[in-house]
Amino acid sequence: MSHLSGLLLVDCPASALNNAGAETGARTDNVVAVKKIRTKAGIFPYVSAQAFRYWLREALKGVEGWSPSPTFREEKIAYTDANPIAYAEDDIFGYMRAPSTKTEAIASREEKGTLKSATPIEEKTTLTRSSVLKMSTLVSIAASEPVDDFGVMARHEGNPVPHEHEFYRTTLMGLFSVDLRMLGRFYHVNRTGYKHLDSVRKELAAKQGLKPHDNDRAFELPLDVRRERLKQLLQGLSQIAGGAKLALHYTDVSPRLLMLAVSKGGNHLFGTAVGADGKGLPKLNTAALKQVAEVYKDSLLSKFHIGLVEGYVDDQRTSLAEAVGQINGDKVNTVPHPVQAINQLLAELDQKSREWLA
């Protein structure tokens, strides 16, 4: 039951990465508000997990060998192909495919040929797969009240048209986890989240020679395919881009700080590793890293792979390098870039994939 734990920080110097649309009670009707959490401690801007997962899906399209799943739209629902054998996206991001059984919906699909290129599905069957990738909301590490920005549309004759939107300056932190046990394993039992395959997909699995797993309740992709899909996912993370209001508030959303490690069980390793100082700036908690490494030393399956971009919290780089060196038993003088940290984890994956993906 091994899991990959991850933490990332996104630096937002003047950003509006995820908007909530019009805000109730605003002074005017054309204010675009950012997503934020109101608490007694203040206002915390955030980016939804759905938005981040969309950025990652888009980034993965540029990774060599990645197989995105086609999507199909009906009047009020949309779904992917729900074929995790053929598509890595369905494997890792999960799915629910439940085409409408209404007579008019069936007639519409047949008339438009909506599912002409889709993998067939058993009649009156709902397929569901929980996402192997779990992603938290990316929340500001400290309270940060958004700023109102005013602008006008004035490229026309007559009076200019005013508009208003919010943006913020902060650091967003997010946690993610990958269930390595379930990656590339597809169940066909009548249980919510575990009805991954119907008879059509079971037949496809058998034809492709997939190995039965868990007392014939599931099929399993070959180890090298499962390993490659994990590699592609992490490569996509290294190339991630996206966000709202980029024309006005361009923000590089690639991680400034990235922490990665593999362990037995689903307990996340880095939830208390980063906080905020009195100025709302990131404060790395090396004592928390050392503690979790000691507490879970019998459960750890990998080293701690931590990357930090040069020029970002450089005053904490030395103490972080010392802590990581002590945890891993290595003599290190610095902390690598997040992309280098990903590559180091992937190099360890090549040696330990059978253990990690068991």
Short mmCIF file of C-alpha atoms in Angstrom, two decimals:
data_model
loop_
_atom_site.label_atom_id
_atom_site.label_comp_id
_atom_site.label_asym_id
_atom_site.label_seq_id
_atom_site.Cartn_x
_atom_site.Cartn_y
_atom_site.Cartn_z
CA MET A 1 0.00 0.00 0.00
CA SER A 2 2.70 2.48 -0.95
CA HIS A 3 1.93 6.14 -1.63
CA LEU A 4 3.88 9.02 -3.08
CA SER A 5 3.57 12.12 -0.87
CA GLY A 6 4.14 15.53 -2.42
CA LEU A 7 4.10 19.18 -1.36
CA LEU A 8 4.48 22.20 -3.60
CA LEU A 9 4.63 25.96 -3.24
CA VAL A 10 3.46 28.37 -5.95
CA ASP A 11 4.79 31.93 -5.74
CA CYS A 12 2.13 34.52 -6.60
CA PRO A 13 3.69 38.01 -6.81
CA ALA A 14 0.52 39.67 -8.19
CA SER A 15 -1.92 37.01 -9.32
CA ALA A 16 -5.53 36.01 -9.86
CA LEU A 17 -5.10 32.34 -10.75
CA ASN A 18 -8.62 31.12 -10.00
CA ASN A 19 -11.63 33.42 -10.13
CA ALA A 20 -15.07 33.10 -8.56
CA GLY A 21 -16.94 35.45 -10.91
CA ALA A 22 -19.21 38.19 -9.58
CA GLU A 23 -19.25 38.59 -5.81
CA THR A 24 -22.47 39.10 -3.87
CA GLY A 25 -22.52 42.48 -2.17
CA ALA A 26 -19.85 44.07 -4.38
CA ARG A 27 -20.08 47.79 -5.09
CA THR A 28 -20.65 47.25 -8.81
CA ASP A 29 -21.97 44.46 -11.01
CA ASN A 30 -18.82 43.94 -13.08
CA VAL A 31 -16.34 42.99 -10.35
CA VAL A 32 -14.48 39.71 -10.96
CA ALA A 33 -13.53 38.26 -7.57
CA VAL A 34 -10.82 35.70 -6.83
CA LYS A 35 -11.57 32.53 -4.93
CA LYS A 36 -10.89 33.03 -1.23
CA ILE A 37 -11.62 31.62 2.21
CA ARG A 38 -12.89 34.04 4.85
CA THR A 39 -11.88 33.11 8.41
CA LYS A 40 -11.47 34.86 11.76
CA ALA A 41 -7.74 34.91 11.03
CA GLY A 42 -8.27 36.82 7.77
CA ILE A 43 -8.80 36.16 4.07
CA PHE A 44 -6.92 33.30 2.39
CA PRO A 45 -6.89 33.23 -1.44
CA TYR A 46 -6.95 29.76 -2.95
CA VAL A 47 -6.86 27.77 -6.18
CA SER A 48 -9.25 24.84 -6.40
CA ALA A 49 -7.92 21.32 -6.79
CA GLN A 50 -10.05 21.04 -9.93
CA ALA A 51 -8.22 23.99 -11.50
CA PHE A 52 -4.80 22.57 -10.65
CA ARG A 53 -5.75 19.15 -12.00
CA TYR A 54 -6.85 20.84 -15.24
CA TRP A 55 -3.46 22.60 -15.52
CA LEU A 56 -1.77 19.24 -14.99
CA ARG A 57 -3.94 17.45 -17.55
CA GLU A 58 -3.03 20.11 -20.11
CA ALA A 59 0.68 19.89 -19.27
CA LEU A 60 0.61 16.11 -19.63
CA LYS A 61 -0.53 16.42 -23.24
CA GLY A 62 2.99 17.63 -24.00
CA VAL A 63 4.71 14.67 -22.31
CA GLU A 64 6.00 12.04 -24.73
CA GLY A 65 3.96 8.84 -24.59
CA TRP A 66 1.11 10.25 -22.49
CA SER A 67 -2.33 9.04 -23.60
CA PRO A 68 -5.16 11.52 -22.86
CA SER A 69 -8.68 10.13 -22.83
CA PRO A 70 -11.25 11.46 -25.33
CA THR A 71 -14.28 13.18 -23.82
CA PHE A 72 -17.91 12.93 -24.86
CA ARG A 73 -20.63 15.51 -24.23
CA GLU A 74 -24.35 14.98 -23.98
CA GLU A 75 -26.94 17.60 -23.17
CA LYS A 76 -26.25 17.92 -19.45
CA ILE A 77 -23.40 15.48 -18.80
CA ALA A 78 -19.87 14.86 -20.01
CA TYR A 79 -17.51 11.94 -19.45
CA THR A 80 -14.28 10.42 -20.66
CA ASP A 81 -13.92 7.10 -22.46
CA ALA A 82 -13.47 5.27 -19.12
CA ASN A 83 -10.84 2.96 -20.56
CA PRO A 84 -7.82 2.91 -18.20
CA ILE A 85 -6.18 0.13 -20.18
CA ALA A 86 -5.78 2.35 -23.24
CA TYR A 87 -5.57 5.79 -21.62
CA ALA A 88 -3.19 6.80 -18.83
CA GLU A 89 -5.44 9.77 -18.06
CA ASP A 90 -8.35 7.49 -17.14
CA ASP A 91 -5.98 5.34 -15.09
CA ILE A 92 -4.54 8.19 -13.01
CA PHE A 93 -7.30 10.81 -12.87
CA GLY A 94 -10.22 8.40 -12.49
CA TYR A 95 -13.64 8.61 -14.14
CA MET A 96 -17.36 8.11 -13.95
CA ARG A 97 -19.14 7.03 -17.08
CA ALA A 98 -22.90 6.76 -16.89
CA PRO A 99 -24.53 7.66 -20.23
CA SER A 100 -28.16 8.67 -19.90
CA THR A 101 -30.63 5.83 -20.41
CA LYS A 102 -33.49 8.13 -21.40
CA THR A 103 -35.03 7.29 -24.75
CA GLU A 104 -34.42 10.77 -26.13
CA ALA A 105 -30.77 10.73 -25.01
CA ILE A 106 -30.15 7.36 -26.66
CA ALA A 107 -31.83 8.56 -29.85
CA SER A 108 -29.74 11.75 -29.81
CA ARG A 109 -26.49 9.79 -29.39
CA GLU A 110 -27.36 7.50 -32.26
CA GLU A 111 -28.38 10.40 -34.50
CA LYS A 112 -25.28 12.48 -33.79
CA GLY A 113 -22.89 9.55 -33.58
CA THR A 114 -21.63 10.88 -30.23
CA LEU A 115 -20.07 7.59 -29.14
CA LYS A 116 -18.97 6.38 -32.56
CA SER A 117 -15.29 6.44 -31.54
CA ALA A 118 -15.83 5.47 -27.89
CA THR A 119 -15.14 2.16 -26.24
CA PRO A 120 -18.55 0.45 -25.96
CA ILE A 121 -20.13 0.07 -22.53
CA GLU A 122 -22.57 -2.49 -21.21
CA GLU A 123 -26.16 -1.35 -21.25
CA LYS A 124 -27.39 0.13 -17.95
CA THR A 125 -23.88 0.02 -16.49
CA THR A 126 -22.11 2.76 -14.53
CA LEU A 127 -18.32 2.66 -14.41
CA THR A 128 -16.46 4.53 -11.66
CA ARG A 129 -12.80 4.76 -10.71
CA SER A 130 -11.47 6.87 -7.85
CA SER A 131 -8.57 9.06 -8.84
CA VAL A 132 -5.15 7.58 -8.14
CA LEU A 133 -3.92 11.18 -7.86
CA LYS A 134 -5.29 13.02 -4.83
CA MET A 135 -4.84 16.81 -4.81
CA SER A 136 -5.59 19.33 -2.08
CA THR A 137 -6.84 22.84 -2.57
CA LEU A 138 -3.89 25.23 -2.96
CA VAL A 139 -4.35 27.71 -0.12
CA SER A 140 -2.37 30.82 0.82
CA ILE A 141 0.08 30.07 3.63
CA ALA A 142 -0.94 33.33 5.34
CA ALA A 143 -3.86 35.73 5.32
CA SER A 144 -3.65 38.06 2.32
CA GLU A 145 -6.48 40.43 1.51
CA PRO A 146 -6.97 40.76 -2.27
CA VAL A 147 -6.44 44.10 -3.96
CA ASP A 148 -9.10 45.77 -6.14
CA ASP A 149 -7.77 46.77 -9.55
CA PHE A 150 -9.65 49.14 -11.85
CA GLY A 151 -9.47 49.36 -15.62
CA VAL A 152 -11.42 50.70 -18.56
CA MET A 153 -12.29 49.69 -22.09
CA ALA A 154 -11.54 52.88 -24.03
CA ARG A 155 -10.81 51.74 -27.60
CA HIS A 156 -14.09 53.13 -28.87
CA GLU A 157 -15.81 56.47 -29.29
CA GLY A 158 -17.75 57.83 -26.35
CA ASN A 159 -17.34 57.28 -22.64
CA PRO A 160 -14.97 54.51 -21.48
CA VAL A 161 -16.46 51.39 -19.90
CA PRO A 162 -15.01 50.72 -16.41
CA HIS A 163 -14.34 47.27 -15.01
CA GLU A 164 -12.86 45.93 -11.80
CA HIS A 165 -11.15 42.75 -10.63
CA GLU A 166 -9.21 41.36 -7.66
CA PHE A 167 -5.68 40.02 -7.40
CA TYR A 168 -3.33 39.07 -4.57
CA ARG A 169 0.29 38.66 -3.54
CA THR A 170 0.96 35.49 -1.59
CA THR A 171 2.37 31.96 -1.60
CA LEU A 172 0.02 29.03 -2.24
CA MET A 173 0.70 25.61 -0.75
CA GLY A 174 -0.77 22.34 -1.97
CA LEU A 175 -0.45 18.69 -1.01
CA PHE A 176 -0.83 15.73 -3.35
CA SER A 177 -0.63 11.97 -3.09
CA VAL A 178 -0.43 9.14 -5.61
CA ASP A 179 -1.79 5.73 -4.63
CA LEU A 180 0.91 3.57 -6.22
CA ARG A 181 -0.89 0.36 -5.31
CA MET A 182 -3.86 1.26 -7.52
CA LEU A 183 -1.92 2.75 -10.42
CA GLY A 184 -2.40 0.39 -13.37
CA ARG A 185 -4.72 -1.96 -11.47
CA PHE A 186 -8.35 -2.14 -12.52
CA TYR A 187 -11.10 -3.84 -10.51
CA HIS A 188 -14.36 -5.28 -11.77
CA VAL A 189 -16.36 -5.72 -8.56
CA ASN A 190 -19.80 -4.31 -7.82
CA ARG A 191 -18.64 -1.64 -5.38
CA THR A 192 -18.63 2.14 -5.65
CA GLY A 193 -15.28 3.33 -6.97
CA TYR A 194 -14.21 -0.23 -7.83
CA LYS A 195 -16.37 -0.93 -10.87
CA HIS A 196 -13.55 0.07 -13.22
CA LEU A 197 -14.26 -2.47 -15.93
CA ASP A 198 -17.36 -3.95 -17.51
CA SER A 199 -17.43 -7.13 -19.63
CA VAL A 200 -16.23 -5.20 -22.70
CA ARG A 201 -13.14 -3.90 -20.90
CA LYS A 202 -12.51 -7.23 -19.15
CA GLU A 203 -12.42 -8.87 -22.57
CA LEU A 204 -10.02 -6.17 -23.78
CA ALA A 205 -7.79 -6.78 -20.75
CA ALA A 206 -7.73 -10.51 -21.39
CA LYS A 207 -6.94 -10.02 -25.10
CA GLN A 208 -3.99 -7.78 -24.21
CA GLY A 209 -2.66 -10.35 -21.78
CA LEU A 210 -3.10 -8.33 -18.61
CA LYS A 211 -2.31 -10.35 -15.51
CA PRO A 212 -5.18 -11.15 -13.10
CA HIS A 213 -4.76 -9.62 -9.64
CA ASP A 214 -6.31 -9.91 -6.18
CA ASN A 215 -7.98 -13.31 -6.61
CA ASP A 216 -9.18 -12.49 -10.13
CA ARG A 217 -11.07 -9.39 -8.95
CA ALA A 218 -8.82 -7.11 -10.99
CA PHE A 219 -6.40 -6.89 -13.90
CA GLU A 220 -2.92 -5.40 -13.74
CA LEU A 221 -0.86 -3.63 -16.41
CA PRO A 222 2.75 -4.80 -16.87
CA LEU A 223 5.20 -3.30 -14.37
CA ASP A 224 7.09 -1.31 -17.00
CA VAL A 225 3.84 0.34 -18.19
CA ARG A 226 2.83 1.25 -14.64
CA ARG A 227 6.29 2.67 -13.99
CA GLU A 228 6.17 4.70 -17.21
CA ARG A 229 2.79 6.21 -16.34
CA LEU A 230 4.13 7.39 -12.98
CA LYS A 231 7.15 8.90 -14.73
CA GLN A 232 4.90 10.73 -17.18
CA LEU A 233 2.77 12.12 -14.36
CA LEU A 234 5.80 13.60 -12.59
CA GLN A 235 7.22 14.93 -15.85
CA GLY A 236 3.92 16.71 -16.40
CA LEU A 237 4.23 18.29 -12.96
CA SER A 238 7.63 19.66 -13.96
CA GLN A 239 6.07 21.31 -17.05
CA ILE A 240 2.88 22.62 -15.47
CA ALA A 241 1.51 26.01 -16.55
CA GLY A 242 -1.86 27.71 -16.46
CA GLY A 243 -4.10 29.94 -14.42
CA ALA A 244 -6.60 32.74 -14.96
CA LYS A 245 -5.87 36.39 -15.80
CA LEU A 246 -2.50 35.56 -17.36
CA ALA A 247 -2.77 38.44 -19.83
CA LEU A 248 -2.85 40.90 -16.90
CA HIS A 249 -1.18 38.95 -14.08
CA TYR A 250 1.11 36.40 -15.70
CA THR A 251 2.27 33.94 -13.05
CA ASP A 252 4.68 31.04 -13.32
CA VAL A 253 2.82 28.25 -11.51
CA SER A 254 5.64 25.72 -11.64
CA PRO A 255 6.63 24.74 -8.08
CA ARG A 256 9.17 26.98 -6.36
CA LEU A 257 9.56 24.34 -3.66
CA LEU A 258 8.77 20.66 -4.17
CA MET A 259 8.92 17.81 -1.67
CA LEU A 260 8.56 14.16 -2.71
CA ALA A 261 8.87 10.81 -0.93
CA VAL A 262 7.40 7.31 -1.08
CA SER A 263 6.20 5.46 1.99
CA LYS A 264 3.98 2.58 3.07
CA GLY A 265 0.44 3.59 3.98
CA GLY A 266 -1.46 6.74 3.10
CA ASN A 267 -0.29 9.12 5.84
CA HIS A 268 1.03 12.28 4.21
CA LEU A 269 4.62 13.11 5.11
CA PHE A 270 4.85 16.85 4.55
CA GLY A 271 1.66 18.44 5.90
CA THR A 272 3.50 20.50 8.55
CA ALA A 273 6.75 21.06 6.66
CA VAL A 274 5.97 24.63 5.55
CA GLY A 275 4.39 27.53 7.42
CA ALA A 276 4.56 31.30 7.35
CA ASP A 277 6.65 33.80 9.29
CA GLY A 278 5.37 37.04 10.79
CA LYS A 279 5.53 38.72 7.37
CA GLY A 280 3.50 35.99 5.65
CA LEU A 281 6.55 34.59 3.86
CA PRO A 282 7.35 30.87 3.62
CA LYS A 283 9.07 29.34 6.63
CA LEU A 284 10.50 25.85 6.14
CA ASN A 285 10.07 23.64 9.19
CA THR A 286 13.14 21.39 9.09
CA ALA A 287 12.34 20.10 12.57
CA ALA A 288 9.03 18.73 11.22
CA LEU A 289 10.88 17.02 8.36
CA LYS A 290 13.31 15.37 10.74
CA GLN A 291 10.52 14.27 13.05
CA VAL A 292 8.41 12.66 10.33
CA ALA A 293 11.51 10.92 8.94
CA GLU A 294 12.22 9.48 12.37
CA VAL A 295 8.62 8.53 13.19
CA TYR A 296 8.05 6.81 9.83
CA LYS A 297 11.57 5.47 9.29
CA ASP A 298 10.29 1.88 9.13
CA SER A 299 7.67 2.87 6.54
CA LEU A 300 9.82 4.98 4.22
CA LEU A 301 10.53 3.40 0.84
CA SER A 302 12.53 6.27 -0.67
CA LYS A 303 14.76 9.14 0.21
CA PHE A 304 13.33 12.62 0.70
CA HIS A 305 13.64 14.38 -2.67
CA ILE A 306 13.31 18.13 -2.11
CA GLY A 307 13.85 20.80 -4.74
CA LEU A 308 14.13 24.56 -4.26
CA VAL A 309 14.51 27.15 -7.01
CA GLU A 310 17.58 29.38 -6.70
CA GLY A 311 16.58 32.90 -5.68
CA TYR A 312 13.62 31.69 -3.60
CA VAL A 313 13.92 31.69 0.23
CA ASP A 314 17.68 31.43 -0.23
CA ASP A 315 18.25 32.32 3.43
CA GLN A 316 16.79 28.91 4.35
CA ARG A 317 18.62 26.89 1.73
CA THR A 318 21.57 25.88 3.92
CA SER A 319 19.45 24.66 6.84
CA LEU A 320 17.21 22.73 4.43
CA ALA A 321 20.22 21.07 2.77
CA GLU A 322 21.59 20.05 6.16
CA ALA A 323 18.24 18.57 7.21
CA VAL A 324 17.79 16.61 3.96
CA GLY A 325 21.36 15.35 4.16
CA GLN A 326 20.81 14.17 7.72
CA ILE A 327 17.52 12.43 6.79
CA ASN A 328 18.92 10.72 3.69
CA GLY A 329 22.35 9.98 5.13
CA ASP A 330 23.99 11.92 2.32
CA LYS A 331 26.58 14.66 2.33
CA VAL A 332 24.97 17.48 0.33
CA ASN A 333 26.02 21.09 -0.02
CA THR A 334 22.90 22.48 -1.63
CA VAL A 335 19.32 21.72 -2.61
CA PRO A 336 18.59 20.91 -6.27
CA HIS A 337 16.00 22.53 -8.52
CA PRO A 338 12.49 20.96 -8.30
CA VAL A 339 12.91 19.41 -11.77
CA GLN A 340 16.18 17.85 -10.61
CA ALA A 341 14.41 16.54 -7.50
CA ILE A 342 11.82 14.87 -9.75
CA ASN A 343 14.58 13.32 -11.84
CA GLN A 344 16.29 12.00 -8.70
CA LEU A 345 13.04 10.36 -7.58
CA LEU A 346 12.58 8.84 -11.03
CA ALA A 347 16.12 7.43 -10.91
CA GLU A 348 15.26 5.78 -7.59
CA LEU A 349 12.00 4.52 -9.14
CA ASP A 350 13.97 2.66 -11.79
CA GLN A 351 15.72 0.71 -9.03
CA LYS A 352 12.74 0.18 -6.71
CA SER A 353 9.68 0.08 -8.99
CA ARG A 354 8.80 -3.51 -8.06
CA GLU A 355 8.79 -2.59 -4.37
CA TRP A 356 6.96 0.72 -4.78
CA LEU A 357 4.30 -0.60 -7.16
CA ALA A 358 3.68 -3.91 -5.38
#
